[in-house]
Amino acid sequence: MRKLIADIAERTLAAYVTTFLGLLLADGFDLTDISALKAAAIASIPAALSVIKGAIGGRFGDKSSAAWLPAGDGAPGRR
């Protein structure tokens, strides 16, 4: 369970950071503008969806990670 929570937290943080940075770069990267706050708020939406996706994956997919597909024998990167 601890590994699953860490996996979901990592995926959520990655979704938030990449979305936030993408929105800042598209908007001109001005952190003093109100649009930066809007970008931060909008970036939380994919991050929240990442938590939901991870919870579904932990319930129905691979029980030890947030992946939707179960880990099979010979799966790349899994042992």
Coordinates of C-alpha atoms in Angstrom, one line a residue:
M1 CA 0.0 0.0 0.0
R2 CA 2.9 2.4 0.8
K3 CA 4.4 1.8 -2.6
L4 CA 1.0 2.5 -4.3
I5 CA 0.6 5.8 -2.4
A6 CA 4.2 6.8 -3.3
D7 CA 3.5 5.9 -7.0
I8 CA 0.3 7.9 -7.1
A9 CA 2.0 10.9 -5.4
E10 CA 4.8 10.8 -7.9
R11 CA 2.4 10.7 -10.9
T12 CA 0.3 13.5 -9.4
L13 CA 3.3 15.7 -8.8
A14 CA 4.6 15.0 -12.3
A15 CA 1.2 15.8 -13.9
Y16 CA 1.0 19.1 -11.9
V17 CA 4.5 20.3 -12.6
T18 CA 4.4 19.5 -16.3
T19 CA 1.0 21.1 -16.8
F20 CA 1.9 24.2 -14.8
L21 CA 5.2 24.7 -16.6
G22 CA 3.6 24.1 -20.0
L23 CA 0.9 26.7 -19.3
L24 CA 3.5 29.2 -18.0
L25 CA 5.7 28.7 -21.1
A26 CA 2.7 29.1 -23.4
D27 CA 1.6 32.3 -21.5
G28 CA 5.0 34.0 -21.6
F29 CA 6.4 32.9 -18.1
D30 CA 5.4 36.0 -16.1
L31 CA 5.0 34.9 -12.5
T32 CA 3.8 38.3 -11.4
D33 CA 0.8 38.2 -13.6
I34 CA -2.6 36.9 -12.5
S35 CA -2.5 34.5 -15.4
A36 CA 0.2 32.6 -13.5
L37 CA -2.2 32.0 -10.7
K38 CA -4.8 30.8 -13.2
A39 CA -2.2 28.5 -14.7
A40 CA -1.5 27.1 -11.2
A41 CA -5.2 26.5 -10.6
I42 CA -5.8 24.9 -14.1
A43 CA -2.7 22.7 -13.6
S44 CA -4.4 21.1 -10.5
I45 CA -7.1 19.6 -12.7
P46 CA -4.9 17.0 -14.5
A47 CA -3.2 16.4 -11.2
A48 CA -6.5 15.6 -9.5
L49 CA -7.4 13.3 -12.4
S50 CA -4.1 11.6 -12.0
V51 CA -5.0 10.7 -8.4
I52 CA -8.3 9.3 -9.6
K53 CA -6.6 7.3 -12.3
G54 CA -4.0 6.0 -9.8
A55 CA -6.7 4.9 -7.4
I56 CA -8.5 3.0 -10.1
G57 CA -5.2 1.4 -11.2
G58 CA -4.5 0.3 -7.7
R59 CA -7.9 -1.2 -7.3
F60 CA -8.3 -3.0 -10.7
G61 CA -4.8 -3.1 -12.3
D62 CA -1.4 -3.8 -10.8
K63 CA -2.1 -3.8 -7.0
S64 CA 1.4 -2.6 -6.1
S65 CA 1.4 0.5 -8.5
A66 CA -0.9 3.0 -10.1
A67 CA -0.7 1.2 -13.4
W68 CA -3.9 0.1 -15.1
L69 CA -2.3 -2.9 -16.7
P70 CA -1.3 -5.8 -14.5
A71 CA 2.4 -6.6 -14.3
G72 CA 3.0 -9.8 -16.3
D73 CA 5.9 -12.0 -16.7
G74 CA 8.5 -10.4 -19.0
A75 CA 7.0 -7.0 -18.7
P76 CA 9.7 -4.4 -19.5
G77 CA 11.0 -2.6 -16.4
R78 CA 9.1 -4.8 -13.9
R79 CA 10.5 -7.5 -11.7

